[in-house]
Amino acid sequence: MRSKTIVMILSVLVLAAFALGCTGNDSLKGSARPVEAVWINPAVKADVVSIPIEAVDKNTNVHFKVNTGASEVAVMAYRLGDELFIRSSVCPPCGSMGFALEGNILVCDACATRFDASTGMGVGGACIAYPKESIPYTVLDGNLTMSLSDIMTAYQETLEPN
C-alpha cells in the first residue's frame, strides 16, 4: 500500500514537472504582468516626430522624449491588442514621466495611479483627474509620425485636470 502511494506521488510530480517544462515563456504573454516601458530615441525633423512601428511591436510599450526648445516632453506609444496608441506621458501631480502597461491599464511608475489604456481616463489612484491625452499619428514608411504641435497640445491638455 505504501509503495503504491509513493508511486502515485512520484507520478504526479513527474507530470507536473513535465507540464511546467512544456509551457515555456510564451504562456506569460497573456498574463497581466506589467510591461515596463523601454525608452527609445525619436527622429525629429522640423515639426515632424517619428518612431519605428517595429520598436512598439518588439517592446509593446515605449517612451520617448521630444525636445521642444524650452523643455523636454515625454511621450508614450504602446500596443493594446491590434491597436496602437500614442499619448502624453506625464503625471503632473507626482511628476512622473513613466507608465507600465498592465493588461488594458496604464500604471504610473511613481504613484501607481491607474488609467484606462484605451481612453487615457483615470480609473483609480491619487492622480486620476489628469487623463493621458491622445496624440494623433499617421503611419508612413514603417514609422509612426506625429507633429510636434500635436504633441505639445496633448501635453498641455494632460497638465490640466479634467
PDB file of C-alpha atoms in Angstrom:
ATOM      1  CA  MET A   1       0.000   0.000   0.000  1.00  0.00           C
ATOM      2  CA  ARG A   2       2.791   2.391   0.954  1.00  0.00           C
ATOM      3  CA  SER A   3       4.739   1.757  -2.261  1.00  0.00           C
ATOM      4  CA  LYS A   4       1.568   2.378  -4.273  1.00  0.00           C
ATOM      5  CA  THR A   5       1.195   5.811  -2.620  1.00  0.00           C
ATOM      6  CA  ILE A   6       4.831   6.676  -3.304  1.00  0.00           C
ATOM      7  CA  VAL A   7       4.483   5.680  -6.967  1.00  0.00           C
ATOM      8  CA  MET A   8       1.339   7.800  -7.277  1.00  0.00           C
ATOM      9  CA  ILE A   9       3.022  10.848  -5.692  1.00  0.00           C
ATOM     10  CA  LEU A  10       6.079  10.467  -7.928  1.00  0.00           C
ATOM     11  CA  SER A  11       3.832  10.150 -10.988  1.00  0.00           C
ATOM     12  CA  VAL A  12       2.011  13.360 -10.087  1.00  0.00           C
ATOM     13  CA  LEU A  13       5.320  15.187  -9.550  1.00  0.00           C
ATOM     14  CA  VAL A  14       6.713  13.974 -12.888  1.00  0.00           C
ATOM     15  CA  LEU A  15       3.545  15.038 -14.707  1.00  0.00           C
ATOM     16  CA  ALA A  16       3.598  18.448 -13.003  1.00  0.00           C
ATOM     17  CA  ALA A  17       7.273  18.985 -13.884  1.00  0.00           C
ATOM     18  CA  PHE A  18       6.609  17.934 -17.473  1.00  0.00           C
ATOM     19  CA  ALA A  19       3.621  20.273 -17.771  1.00  0.00           C
ATOM     20  CA  LEU A  20       5.577  23.221 -16.378  1.00  0.00           C
ATOM     21  CA  GLY A  21       8.541  22.498 -18.633  1.00  0.00           C
ATOM     22  CA  CYS A  22       6.370  22.397 -21.741  1.00  0.00           C
ATOM     23  CA  THR A  23       4.715  25.738 -21.180  1.00  0.00           C
ATOM     24  CA  GLY A  24       7.859  27.822 -21.751  1.00  0.00           C
ATOM     25  CA  ASN A  25       7.826  31.615 -21.508  1.00  0.00           C
ATOM     26  CA  ASP A  26       5.153  32.011 -24.168  1.00  0.00           C
ATOM     27  CA  SER A  27       2.487  31.240 -21.580  1.00  0.00           C
ATOM     28  CA  LEU A  28       3.268  34.572 -19.881  1.00  0.00           C
ATOM     29  CA  LYS A  29       2.311  36.638 -22.924  1.00  0.00           C
ATOM     30  CA  GLY A  30      -1.354  36.616 -21.982  1.00  0.00           C
ATOM     31  CA  SER A  31      -0.721  37.389 -18.340  1.00  0.00           C
ATOM     32  CA  ALA A  32      -1.460  40.667 -16.632  1.00  0.00           C
ATOM     33  CA  ARG A  33       2.178  41.176 -15.614  1.00  0.00           C
ATOM     34  CA  PRO A  34       3.169  44.806 -16.181  1.00  0.00           C
ATOM     35  CA  VAL A  35       5.059  45.637 -19.367  1.00  0.00           C
ATOM     36  CA  GLU A  36       7.628  48.232 -18.366  1.00  0.00           C
ATOM     37  CA  ALA A  37       8.332  50.919 -20.941  1.00  0.00           C
ATOM     38  CA  VAL A  38      11.504  50.878 -22.996  1.00  0.00           C
ATOM     39  CA  TRP A  39      12.974  54.309 -23.709  1.00  0.00           C
ATOM     40  CA  ILE A  40      13.779  54.934 -27.376  1.00  0.00           C
ATOM     41  CA  ASN A  41      15.037  57.919 -29.384  1.00  0.00           C
ATOM     42  CA  PRO A  42      12.646  59.507 -31.885  1.00  0.00           C
ATOM     43  CA  ALA A  43      13.631  61.014 -35.200  1.00  0.00           C
ATOM     44  CA  VAL A  44      12.798  64.726 -35.303  1.00  0.00           C
ATOM     45  CA  LYS A  45      12.828  66.772 -38.486  1.00  0.00           C
ATOM     46  CA  ALA A  46      11.424  70.300 -38.178  1.00  0.00           C
ATOM     47  CA  ASP A  47       7.857  69.819 -36.814  1.00  0.00           C
ATOM     48  CA  VAL A  48       7.686  66.072 -37.561  1.00  0.00           C
ATOM     49  CA  VAL A  49       8.458  63.433 -34.928  1.00  0.00           C
ATOM     50  CA  SER A  50       8.597  59.749 -35.823  1.00  0.00           C
ATOM     51  CA  ILE A  51       9.368  56.409 -34.224  1.00  0.00           C
ATOM     52  CA  PRO A  52       9.603  52.992 -35.874  1.00  0.00           C
ATOM     53  CA  ILE A  53       6.500  50.819 -35.594  1.00  0.00           C
ATOM     54  CA  GLU A  54       8.936  47.939 -35.140  1.00  0.00           C
ATOM     55  CA  ALA A  55      10.055  49.414 -31.777  1.00  0.00           C
ATOM     56  CA  VAL A  56       6.475  49.319 -30.481  1.00  0.00           C
ATOM     57  CA  ASP A  57       5.812  45.875 -31.945  1.00  0.00           C
ATOM     58  CA  LYS A  58       9.007  44.497 -30.378  1.00  0.00           C
ATOM     59  CA  ASN A  59       8.604  46.112 -26.938  1.00  0.00           C
ATOM     60  CA  THR A  60       4.788  46.640 -26.668  1.00  0.00           C
ATOM     61  CA  ASN A  61       5.329  49.787 -24.552  1.00  0.00           C
ATOM     62  CA  VAL A  62       7.844  52.521 -25.435  1.00  0.00           C
ATOM     63  CA  HIS A  63       8.515  56.034 -24.192  1.00  0.00           C
ATOM     64  CA  PHE A  64      10.482  58.813 -25.810  1.00  0.00           C
ATOM     65  CA  LYS A  65      11.318  62.437 -25.147  1.00  0.00           C
ATOM     66  CA  VAL A  66      10.929  65.307 -27.575  1.00  0.00           C
ATOM     67  CA  ASN A  67      12.931  68.496 -27.130  1.00  0.00           C
ATOM     68  CA  THR A  68      10.622  71.481 -27.645  1.00  0.00           C
ATOM     69  CA  GLY A  69      13.362  74.079 -27.356  1.00  0.00           C
ATOM     70  CA  ALA A  70      12.111  75.206 -23.954  1.00  0.00           C
ATOM     71  CA  SER A  71      11.884  71.761 -22.336  1.00  0.00           C
ATOM     72  CA  GLU A  72      11.622  68.041 -22.959  1.00  0.00           C
ATOM     73  CA  VAL A  73       8.199  66.440 -23.284  1.00  0.00           C
ATOM     74  CA  ALA A  74       7.706  62.721 -22.634  1.00  0.00           C
ATOM     75  CA  VAL A  75       5.507  60.650 -24.938  1.00  0.00           C
ATOM     76  CA  MET A  76       4.379  57.019 -24.731  1.00  0.00           C
ATOM     77  CA  ALA A  77       3.434  54.652 -27.535  1.00  0.00           C
ATOM     78  CA  TYR A  78       2.031  51.202 -26.888  1.00  0.00           C
ATOM     79  CA  ARG A  79       0.186  48.352 -28.489  1.00  0.00           C
ATOM     80  CA  LEU A  80      -3.075  47.205 -26.952  1.00  0.00           C
ATOM     81  CA  GLY A  81      -4.355  44.224 -28.884  1.00  0.00           C
ATOM     82  CA  ASP A  82      -4.347  45.209 -32.549  1.00  0.00           C
ATOM     83  CA  GLU A  83      -4.373  48.953 -31.842  1.00  0.00           C
ATOM     84  CA  LEU A  84      -1.508  51.406 -31.415  1.00  0.00           C
ATOM     85  CA  PHE A  85      -1.865  54.342 -29.034  1.00  0.00           C
ATOM     86  CA  ILE A  86       0.300  57.421 -28.593  1.00  0.00           C
ATOM     87  CA  ARG A  87      -0.276  59.620 -25.549  1.00  0.00           C
ATOM     88  CA  SER A  88       1.327  62.309 -23.469  1.00  0.00           C
ATOM     89  CA  SER A  89       3.418  60.566 -20.815  1.00  0.00           C
ATOM     90  CA  VAL A  90       3.260  62.789 -17.760  1.00  0.00           C
ATOM     91  CA  CYS A  91       1.552  62.552 -14.377  1.00  0.00           C
ATOM     92  CA  PRO A  92       1.512  66.224 -13.274  1.00  0.00           C
ATOM     93  CA  PRO A  93       0.810  65.903  -9.524  1.00  0.00           C
ATOM     94  CA  CYS A  94       3.566  63.357  -8.856  1.00  0.00           C
ATOM     95  CA  GLY A  95       5.933  64.439 -11.645  1.00  0.00           C
ATOM     96  CA  SER A  96       6.329  61.002 -13.240  1.00  0.00           C
ATOM     97  CA  MET A  97       7.066  60.529 -16.937  1.00  0.00           C
ATOM     98  CA  GLY A  98       6.781  56.745 -16.949  1.00  0.00           C
ATOM     99  CA  PHE A  99       3.927  54.268 -17.198  1.00  0.00           C
ATOM    100  CA  ALA A 100       3.833  50.481 -17.271  1.00  0.00           C
ATOM    101  CA  LEU A 101       1.163  48.668 -19.265  1.00  0.00           C
ATOM    102  CA  GLU A 102      -0.709  46.096 -17.170  1.00  0.00           C
ATOM    103  CA  GLY A 103      -3.278  44.386 -19.352  1.00  0.00           C
ATOM    104  CA  ASN A 104      -5.503  47.257 -20.531  1.00  0.00           C
ATOM    105  CA  ILE A 105      -4.360  49.599 -17.742  1.00  0.00           C
ATOM    106  CA  LEU A 106      -1.549  52.176 -17.676  1.00  0.00           C
ATOM    107  CA  VAL A 107       0.100  52.332 -14.237  1.00  0.00           C
ATOM    108  CA  CYS A 108       2.108  55.394 -13.188  1.00  0.00           C
ATOM    109  CA  ASP A 109       5.661  54.414 -12.233  1.00  0.00           C
ATOM    110  CA  ALA A 110       5.738  56.899  -9.328  1.00  0.00           C
ATOM    111  CA  CYS A 111       2.281  56.975  -7.704  1.00  0.00           C
ATOM    112  CA  ALA A 112       0.667  53.804  -9.158  1.00  0.00           C
ATOM    113  CA  THR A 113      -2.403  55.735 -10.369  1.00  0.00           C
ATOM    114  CA  ARG A 114      -4.211  53.624 -12.964  1.00  0.00           C
ATOM    115  CA  PHE A 115      -5.527  54.818 -16.322  1.00  0.00           C
ATOM    116  CA  ASP A 116      -7.630  53.038 -18.932  1.00  0.00           C
ATOM    117  CA  ALA A 117      -5.155  52.370 -21.758  1.00  0.00           C
ATOM    118  CA  SER A 118      -7.873  52.684 -24.437  1.00  0.00           C
ATOM    119  CA  THR A 119      -9.230  56.059 -23.315  1.00  0.00           C
ATOM    120  CA  GLY A 120      -6.464  57.533 -21.154  1.00  0.00           C
ATOM    121  CA  MET A 121      -9.008  58.253 -18.394  1.00  0.00           C
ATOM    122  CA  GLY A 122      -8.097  57.727 -14.740  1.00  0.00           C
ATOM    123  CA  VAL A 123      -9.677  54.719 -13.050  1.00  0.00           C
ATOM    124  CA  GLY A 124      -8.004  54.678  -9.632  1.00  0.00           C
ATOM    125  CA  GLY A 125      -5.377  56.413  -7.543  1.00  0.00           C
ATOM    126  CA  ALA A 126      -4.334  59.884  -6.479  1.00  0.00           C
ATOM    127  CA  CYS A 127      -3.843  61.445  -9.940  1.00  0.00           C
ATOM    128  CA  ILE A 128      -6.971  60.241 -11.812  1.00  0.00           C
ATOM    129  CA  ALA A 129      -8.028  63.819 -12.605  1.00  0.00           C
ATOM    130  CA  TYR A 130      -5.187  64.059 -15.170  1.00  0.00           C
ATOM    131  CA  PRO A 131      -6.099  61.807 -18.115  1.00  0.00           C
ATOM    132  CA  LYS A 132      -3.386  60.890 -20.610  1.00  0.00           C
ATOM    133  CA  GLU A 133      -4.275  62.777 -23.779  1.00  0.00           C
ATOM    134  CA  SER A 134      -4.072  61.067 -27.149  1.00  0.00           C
ATOM    135  CA  ILE A 135      -1.703  62.257 -29.877  1.00  0.00           C
ATOM    136  CA  PRO A 136      -2.856  61.812 -33.486  1.00  0.00           C
ATOM    137  CA  TYR A 137      -0.418  59.986 -35.744  1.00  0.00           C
ATOM    138  CA  THR A 138      -0.057  58.603 -39.231  1.00  0.00           C
ATOM    139  CA  VAL A 139       1.802  55.552 -40.471  1.00  0.00           C
ATOM    140  CA  LEU A 140       4.443  56.396 -43.069  1.00  0.00           C
ATOM    141  CA  ASP A 141       7.180  54.082 -44.345  1.00  0.00           C
ATOM    142  CA  GLY A 142       7.125  51.854 -41.260  1.00  0.00           C
ATOM    143  CA  ASN A 143       7.088  54.781 -38.845  1.00  0.00           C
ATOM    144  CA  LEU A 144       4.511  56.334 -36.539  1.00  0.00           C
ATOM    145  CA  THR A 145       4.625  60.005 -37.454  1.00  0.00           C
ATOM    146  CA  MET A 146       3.169  62.898 -35.464  1.00  0.00           C
ATOM    147  CA  SER A 147       3.537  66.662 -35.393  1.00  0.00           C
ATOM    148  CA  LEU A 148       5.370  68.499 -32.641  1.00  0.00           C
ATOM    149  CA  SER A 149       2.380  70.828 -32.296  1.00  0.00           C
ATOM    150  CA  ASP A 150       0.039  67.846 -31.652  1.00  0.00           C
ATOM    151  CA  ILE A 151       2.487  66.531 -29.041  1.00  0.00           C
ATOM    152  CA  MET A 152       2.529  69.928 -27.328  1.00  0.00           C
ATOM    153  CA  THR A 153      -1.280  70.205 -27.417  1.00  0.00           C
ATOM    154  CA  ALA A 154      -1.672  66.770 -25.786  1.00  0.00           C
ATOM    155  CA  TYR A 155       0.990  67.644 -23.216  1.00  0.00           C
ATOM    156  CA  GLN A 156      -0.728  70.928 -22.287  1.00  0.00           C
ATOM    157  CA  GLU A 157      -4.125  69.191 -22.035  1.00  0.00           C
ATOM    158  CA  THR A 158      -2.643  66.483 -19.795  1.00  0.00           C
ATOM    159  CA  LEU A 159      -1.347  69.164 -17.408  1.00  0.00           C
ATOM    160  CA  GLU A 160      -4.919  70.381 -16.807  1.00  0.00           C
ATOM    161  CA  PRO A 161      -7.272  68.393 -14.549  1.00  0.00           C
ATOM    162  CA  ASN A 162     -10.407  67.195 -16.332  1.00  0.00           C
TER     163      ASN A 162
END
